[in-house]
Coordinates of C-alpha atoms in Angstrom, one line a residue:
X207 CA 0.0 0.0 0.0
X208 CA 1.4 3.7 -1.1
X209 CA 1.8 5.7 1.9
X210 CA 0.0 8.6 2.8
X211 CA 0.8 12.3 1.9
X212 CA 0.0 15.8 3.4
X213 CA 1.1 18.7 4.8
X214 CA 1.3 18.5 8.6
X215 CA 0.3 15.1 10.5
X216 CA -0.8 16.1 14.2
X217 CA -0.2 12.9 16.5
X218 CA -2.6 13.2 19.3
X219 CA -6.5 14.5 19.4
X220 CA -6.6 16.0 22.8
X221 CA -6.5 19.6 23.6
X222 CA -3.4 20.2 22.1
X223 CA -4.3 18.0 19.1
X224 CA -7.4 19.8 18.6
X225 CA -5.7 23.6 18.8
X226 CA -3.0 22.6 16.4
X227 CA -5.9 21.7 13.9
X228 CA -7.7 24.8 14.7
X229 CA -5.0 27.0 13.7
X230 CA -4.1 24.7 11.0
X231 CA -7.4 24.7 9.4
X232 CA -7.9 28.8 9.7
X233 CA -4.3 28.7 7.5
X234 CA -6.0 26.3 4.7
X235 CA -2.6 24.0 5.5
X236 CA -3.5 20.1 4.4
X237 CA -3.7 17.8 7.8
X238 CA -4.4 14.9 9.7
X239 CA -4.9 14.3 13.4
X240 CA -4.0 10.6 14.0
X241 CA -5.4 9.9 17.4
X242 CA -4.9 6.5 18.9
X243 CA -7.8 6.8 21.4
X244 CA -11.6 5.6 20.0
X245 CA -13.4 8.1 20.4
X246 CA -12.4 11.9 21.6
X247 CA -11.8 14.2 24.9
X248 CA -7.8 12.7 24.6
X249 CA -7.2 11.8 28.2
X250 CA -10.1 13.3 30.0
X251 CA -12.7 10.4 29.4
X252 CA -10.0 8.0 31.5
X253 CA -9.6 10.6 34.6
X254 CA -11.6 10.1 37.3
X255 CA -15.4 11.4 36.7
X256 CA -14.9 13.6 40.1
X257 CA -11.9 15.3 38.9
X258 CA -12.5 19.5 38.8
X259 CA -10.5 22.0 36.5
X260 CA -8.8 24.5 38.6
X261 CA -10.6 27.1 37.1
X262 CA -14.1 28.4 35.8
X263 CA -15.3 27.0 32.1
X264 CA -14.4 30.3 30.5
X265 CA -10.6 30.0 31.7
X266 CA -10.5 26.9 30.0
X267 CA -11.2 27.2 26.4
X268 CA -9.3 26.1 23.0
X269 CA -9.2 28.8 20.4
X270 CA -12.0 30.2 18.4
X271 CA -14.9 28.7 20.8
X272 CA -15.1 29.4 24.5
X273 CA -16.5 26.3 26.5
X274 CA -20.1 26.0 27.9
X275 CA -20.1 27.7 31.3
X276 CA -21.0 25.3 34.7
X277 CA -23.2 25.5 37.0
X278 CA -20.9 25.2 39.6
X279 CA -17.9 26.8 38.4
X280 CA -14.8 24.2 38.6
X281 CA -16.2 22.5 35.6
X282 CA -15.8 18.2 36.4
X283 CA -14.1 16.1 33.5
X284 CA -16.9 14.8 32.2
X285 CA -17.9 18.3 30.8
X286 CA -14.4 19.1 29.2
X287 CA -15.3 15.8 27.1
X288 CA -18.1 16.9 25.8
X289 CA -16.9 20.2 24.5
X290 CA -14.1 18.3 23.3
X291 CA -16.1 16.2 21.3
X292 CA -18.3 19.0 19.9
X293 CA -15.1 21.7 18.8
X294 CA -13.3 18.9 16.7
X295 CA -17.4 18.4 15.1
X296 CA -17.7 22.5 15.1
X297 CA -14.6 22.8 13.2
X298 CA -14.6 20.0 11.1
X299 CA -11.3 18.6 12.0
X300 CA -10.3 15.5 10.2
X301 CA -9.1 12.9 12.6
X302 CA -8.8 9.5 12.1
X303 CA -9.2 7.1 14.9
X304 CA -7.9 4.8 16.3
X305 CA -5.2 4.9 15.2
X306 CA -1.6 4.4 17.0
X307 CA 1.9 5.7 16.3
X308 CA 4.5 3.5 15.8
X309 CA 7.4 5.9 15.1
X310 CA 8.7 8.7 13.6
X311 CA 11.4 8.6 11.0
X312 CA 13.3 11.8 9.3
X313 CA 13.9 11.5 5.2
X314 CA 15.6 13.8 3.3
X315 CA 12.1 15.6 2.1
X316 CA 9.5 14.7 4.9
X317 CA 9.7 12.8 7.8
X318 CA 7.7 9.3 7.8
X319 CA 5.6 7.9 10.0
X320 CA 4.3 4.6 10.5
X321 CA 1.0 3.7 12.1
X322 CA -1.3 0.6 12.5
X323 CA -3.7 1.9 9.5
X324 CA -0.3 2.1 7.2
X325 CA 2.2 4.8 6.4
X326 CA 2.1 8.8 6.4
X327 CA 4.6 11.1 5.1
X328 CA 4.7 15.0 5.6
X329 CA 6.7 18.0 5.6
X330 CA 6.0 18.8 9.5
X331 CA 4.8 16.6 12.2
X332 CA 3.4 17.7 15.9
X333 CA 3.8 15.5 18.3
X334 CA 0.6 16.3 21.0
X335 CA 0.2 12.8 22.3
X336 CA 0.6 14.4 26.5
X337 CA 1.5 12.3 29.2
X338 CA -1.8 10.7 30.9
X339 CA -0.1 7.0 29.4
X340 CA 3.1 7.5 31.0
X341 CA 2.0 7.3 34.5
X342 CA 5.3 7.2 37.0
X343 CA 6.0 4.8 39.7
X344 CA 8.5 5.7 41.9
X345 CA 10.9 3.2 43.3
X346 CA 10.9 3.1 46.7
X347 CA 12.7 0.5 49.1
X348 CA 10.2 -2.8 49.9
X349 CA 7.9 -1.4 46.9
X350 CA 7.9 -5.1 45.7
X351 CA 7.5 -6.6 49.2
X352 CA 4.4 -5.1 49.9
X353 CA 1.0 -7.7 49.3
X354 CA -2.0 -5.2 49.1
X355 CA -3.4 -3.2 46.2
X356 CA -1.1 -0.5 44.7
X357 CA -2.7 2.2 41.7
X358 CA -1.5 4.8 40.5
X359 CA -3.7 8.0 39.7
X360 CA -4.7 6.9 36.4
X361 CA -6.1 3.8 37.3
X362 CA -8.5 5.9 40.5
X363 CA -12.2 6.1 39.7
X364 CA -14.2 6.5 43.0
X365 CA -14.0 5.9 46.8
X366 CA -16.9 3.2 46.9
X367 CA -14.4 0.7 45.4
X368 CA -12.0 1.6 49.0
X369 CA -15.1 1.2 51.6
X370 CA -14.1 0.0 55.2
X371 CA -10.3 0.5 53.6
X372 CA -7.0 2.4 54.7
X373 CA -5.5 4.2 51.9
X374 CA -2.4 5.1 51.7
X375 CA -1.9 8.1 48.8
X376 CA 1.2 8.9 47.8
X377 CA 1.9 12.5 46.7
X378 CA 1.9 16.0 47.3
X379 CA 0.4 18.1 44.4
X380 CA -3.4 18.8 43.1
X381 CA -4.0 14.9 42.3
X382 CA -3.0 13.6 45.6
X383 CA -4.7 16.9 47.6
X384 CA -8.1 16.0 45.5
X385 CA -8.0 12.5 45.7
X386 CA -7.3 12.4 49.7
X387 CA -10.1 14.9 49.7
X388 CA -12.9 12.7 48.5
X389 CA -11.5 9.2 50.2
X390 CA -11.4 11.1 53.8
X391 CA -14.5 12.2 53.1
X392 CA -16.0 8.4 54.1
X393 CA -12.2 6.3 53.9
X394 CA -9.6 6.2 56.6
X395 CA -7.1 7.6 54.4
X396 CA -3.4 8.7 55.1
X397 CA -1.7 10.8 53.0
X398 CA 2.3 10.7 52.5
X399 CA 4.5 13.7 50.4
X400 CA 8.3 13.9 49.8
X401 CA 8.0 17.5 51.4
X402 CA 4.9 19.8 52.9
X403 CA 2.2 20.8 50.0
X404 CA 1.9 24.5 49.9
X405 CA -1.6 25.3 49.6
X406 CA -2.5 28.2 47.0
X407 CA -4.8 31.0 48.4
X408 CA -8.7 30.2 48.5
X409 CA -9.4 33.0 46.0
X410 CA -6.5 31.7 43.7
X411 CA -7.3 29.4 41.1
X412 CA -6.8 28.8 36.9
X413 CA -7.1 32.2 36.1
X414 CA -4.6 33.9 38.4
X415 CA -2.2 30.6 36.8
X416 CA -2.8 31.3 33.6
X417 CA -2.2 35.1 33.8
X418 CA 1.0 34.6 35.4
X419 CA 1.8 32.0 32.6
X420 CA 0.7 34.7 30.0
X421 CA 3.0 37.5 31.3
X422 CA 5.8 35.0 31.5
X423 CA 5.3 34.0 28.1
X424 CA 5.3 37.5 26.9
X425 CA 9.0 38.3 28.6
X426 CA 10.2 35.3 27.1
X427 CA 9.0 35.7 23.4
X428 CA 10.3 39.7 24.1
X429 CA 14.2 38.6 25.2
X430 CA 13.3 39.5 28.8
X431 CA 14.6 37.6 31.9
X432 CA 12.2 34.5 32.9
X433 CA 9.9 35.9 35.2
X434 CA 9.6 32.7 36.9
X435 CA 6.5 30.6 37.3
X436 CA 4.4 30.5 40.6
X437 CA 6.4 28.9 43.4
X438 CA 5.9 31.8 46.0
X439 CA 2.2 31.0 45.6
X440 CA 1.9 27.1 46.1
X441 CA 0.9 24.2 44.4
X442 CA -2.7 22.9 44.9
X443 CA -5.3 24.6 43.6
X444 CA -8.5 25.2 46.6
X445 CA -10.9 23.5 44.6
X446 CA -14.3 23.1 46.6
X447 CA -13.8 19.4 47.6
X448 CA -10.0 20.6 48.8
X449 CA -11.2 22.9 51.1
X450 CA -13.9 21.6 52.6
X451 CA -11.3 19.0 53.3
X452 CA -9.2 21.1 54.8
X453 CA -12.2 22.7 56.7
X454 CA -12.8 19.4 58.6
X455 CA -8.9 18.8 59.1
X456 CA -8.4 15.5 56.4
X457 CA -5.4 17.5 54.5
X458 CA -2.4 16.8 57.4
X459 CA 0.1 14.6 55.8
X460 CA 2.7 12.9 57.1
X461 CA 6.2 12.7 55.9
X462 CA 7.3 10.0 53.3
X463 CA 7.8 6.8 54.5
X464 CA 11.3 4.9 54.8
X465 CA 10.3 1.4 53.1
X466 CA 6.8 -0.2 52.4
X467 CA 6.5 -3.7 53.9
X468 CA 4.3 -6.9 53.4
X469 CA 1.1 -5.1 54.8
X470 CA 1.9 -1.4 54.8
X471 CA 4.2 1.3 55.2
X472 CA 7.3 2.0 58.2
X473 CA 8.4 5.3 59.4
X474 CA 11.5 4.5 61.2
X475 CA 10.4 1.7 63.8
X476 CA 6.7 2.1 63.3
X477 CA 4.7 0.4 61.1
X478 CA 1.1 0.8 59.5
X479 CA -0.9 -1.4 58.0
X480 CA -2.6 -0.4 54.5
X481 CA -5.1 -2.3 52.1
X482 CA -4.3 0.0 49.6
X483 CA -1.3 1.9 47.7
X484 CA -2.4 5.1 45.5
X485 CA 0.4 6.7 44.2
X486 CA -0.2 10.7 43.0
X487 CA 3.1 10.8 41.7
X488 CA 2.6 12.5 38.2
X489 CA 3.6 11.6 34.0
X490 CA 6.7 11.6 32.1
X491 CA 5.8 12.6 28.2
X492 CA 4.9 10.2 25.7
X493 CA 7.8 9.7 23.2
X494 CA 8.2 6.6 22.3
X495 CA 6.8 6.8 18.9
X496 CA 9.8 9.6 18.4
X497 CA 12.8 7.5 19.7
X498 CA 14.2 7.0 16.0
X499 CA 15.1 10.3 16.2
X500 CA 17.1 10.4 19.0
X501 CA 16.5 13.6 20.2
X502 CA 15.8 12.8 23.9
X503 CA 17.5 14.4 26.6
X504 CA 18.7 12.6 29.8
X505 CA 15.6 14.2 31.7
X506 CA 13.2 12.6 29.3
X507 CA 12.4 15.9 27.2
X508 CA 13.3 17.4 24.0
X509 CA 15.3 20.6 23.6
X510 CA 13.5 23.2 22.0
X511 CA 13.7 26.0 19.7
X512 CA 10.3 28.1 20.0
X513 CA 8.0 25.4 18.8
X514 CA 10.2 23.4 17.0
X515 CA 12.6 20.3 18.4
X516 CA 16.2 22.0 18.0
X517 CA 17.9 18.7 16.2
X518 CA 14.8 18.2 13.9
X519 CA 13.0 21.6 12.9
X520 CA 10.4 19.5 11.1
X521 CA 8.7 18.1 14.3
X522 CA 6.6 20.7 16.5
X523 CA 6.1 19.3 20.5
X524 CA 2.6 20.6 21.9
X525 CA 1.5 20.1 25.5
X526 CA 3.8 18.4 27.3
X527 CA 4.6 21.1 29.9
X528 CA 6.7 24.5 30.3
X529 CA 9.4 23.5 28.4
X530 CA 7.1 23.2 25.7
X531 CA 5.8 26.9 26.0
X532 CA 4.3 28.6 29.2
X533 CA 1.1 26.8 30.6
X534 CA 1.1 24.8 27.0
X535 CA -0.2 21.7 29.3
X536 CA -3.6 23.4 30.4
X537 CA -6.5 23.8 28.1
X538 CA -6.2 27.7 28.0
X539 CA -2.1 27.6 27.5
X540 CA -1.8 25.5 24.5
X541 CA -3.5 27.4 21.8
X542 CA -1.1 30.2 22.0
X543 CA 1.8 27.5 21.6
X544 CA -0.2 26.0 19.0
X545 CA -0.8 29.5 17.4
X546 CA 3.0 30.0 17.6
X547 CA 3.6 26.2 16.2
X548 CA 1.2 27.1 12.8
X549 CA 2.9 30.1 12.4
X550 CA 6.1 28.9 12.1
X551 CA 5.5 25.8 9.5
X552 CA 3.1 28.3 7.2
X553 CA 6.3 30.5 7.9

């Protein structure tokens, strides 16, 4: 079978996916979105259903169409899917699915890329595949020792599956805050971080984030000094379900463990029992599909030029996390790196 040809060949259909083809469409440029999921929302429709964004609907809108507003403000995950799946029917986006990456090779003329529905070439390729499938385990000493249940936040749905339980959650930023929020809300649940989670403000949320991502963009893309992001301020987000866990004292963590054991955890000669292991420990990007290009650094990521990988100009990076542009992981953030990312392949 003849591979494939177009322009640009977008490898994801999530957020960042889906503002790459916005932009790409308004510039008449030929694409594809490959998207190895079956149907659309990217990751969202495999987070837990309770999940909030950190901010109200209209902080969290791809480009061109703002989403639906919510009732309650912090819109939950399962309304982000369905304006997901409306903008990439509102603007017509051609995505086929499912379809899965294999790899990304570099020709002399386009770079190839191979895919379980057959071959694609193209002059540019964005990479937008996230990180919600590369969950990270953390090794830790007795980690294989221990005999209950371990998870990690990817594979948490609801508390009812943890009744008459004691959790242990591992982690210190907004997944670990909201998920010990709702288990302590009817769970015995213990909740361990590397160091003390630094609560942002109540009246602080997404928008404050983003405009502090904004003006940190703009000094960069000027030649100014990096502003810096937010680490005066704190990490977790005061959702609703955060604070009123707070409010009724469930959000007092102990430090990390020294080992896990058969049945638990040990902080120096004490030892606690658990029945379950939920580690909040964050993602590393997806790259596998581009490890023919060897363009990995030994952190896991890319080094970047703007938009652009700096040892292969013809592959754009989208959503992955600051050092793929200022706040280019959140709904809001990307489409000004995917803005940036069109501009430069129309050129």
């Amino acid at each position: 079978m003849e591979p494939s040809t177009t322009g640009v060949i977008v490898i994801g259909g999530g957020q960042a996916g889906l503002a790459a083809g916005y932009y790409l469409r308004r510039a008449q440029v030929p694409f594809v979105i490959l998207d190895a999921s079956r149907g659309p929302g990217g990751a969202w429709p495999r987070m837990w259903p309770t999940l909030r964004l950190f901010s109200p609907a209209d902080y969290a809108r791809l480009p061109g169409w703002p989403m639906p507003p919510w009732r309650d403000g912090f819109p939950p995950a399962s309304h982000v899917v369905d304006y997901l799946a409306d903008y990439e029917k509102r603007y017509e986006l051609p995505i086929e699915r499912p379809v899965h990456v294999r790899s990304v090779t570099a020709g002399t003329h386009r770079l190839s890329v191979d895919t379980t529905s057959g071959e694609w070439h193209a002059r540019h390729v964005i990479s937008a595949t996230g990180t919600w499938t590369r969950p990270f385990w953390p090794a830790y000493p007795g980690a294989r020792a221990y005999q209950g249940r371990q998870l990690h936040t990817v594979h948490y749905r609801t508390p009812d599956e943890f009744a008459g339980q004691h959790v242990l959650v591992v982690g210190g930023g907004n997944s670990g805050a909201q998920i010990v929020a709702e288990l302590s809300a009817t769970t015995r649940t213990t909740w361990a971080t590397h160091r003390p989670p630094r609560f942002l403000p109540d009246d602080v949320d997404g928008r404050v984030l983003f405009q502090i991502a904004t003006r940190r963009a703009i000094a960069l893309e000027s030649g100014q000094p990096d502003p810096g992001g937010i680490p005066g301020l704190g990490d977790i987000v005061m959702v609703p379900e955060v604070r009123a866990a707070r409010d009724r004292g469930d959000l007092s963590p102990r430090p990390l463990f020294d080992a896990l054991t058969r049945d638990g955890a040990r902080w120096g000669t004490l030892e606690t029992p658990f029945d379950a292991i939920i580690w909040c420990t964050g993602f590393r990007p997806a790259l596998d599909h581009l490890r023919p290009l060897r363009l990995r650094e030994h952190d896991g990521t890319i080094t970047m030029r703007g938009t652009r990988a700096a040892r292969e100009p013809r592959l754009h990076l989208l959503g992955y996390g600051d050092w793929t542009g200022p706040g280019s992981a959140t709904i809001l953030g990307v489409g000004r790196t995917a803005r940036a990312s069109v501009a430069s392949i129309v050129g």
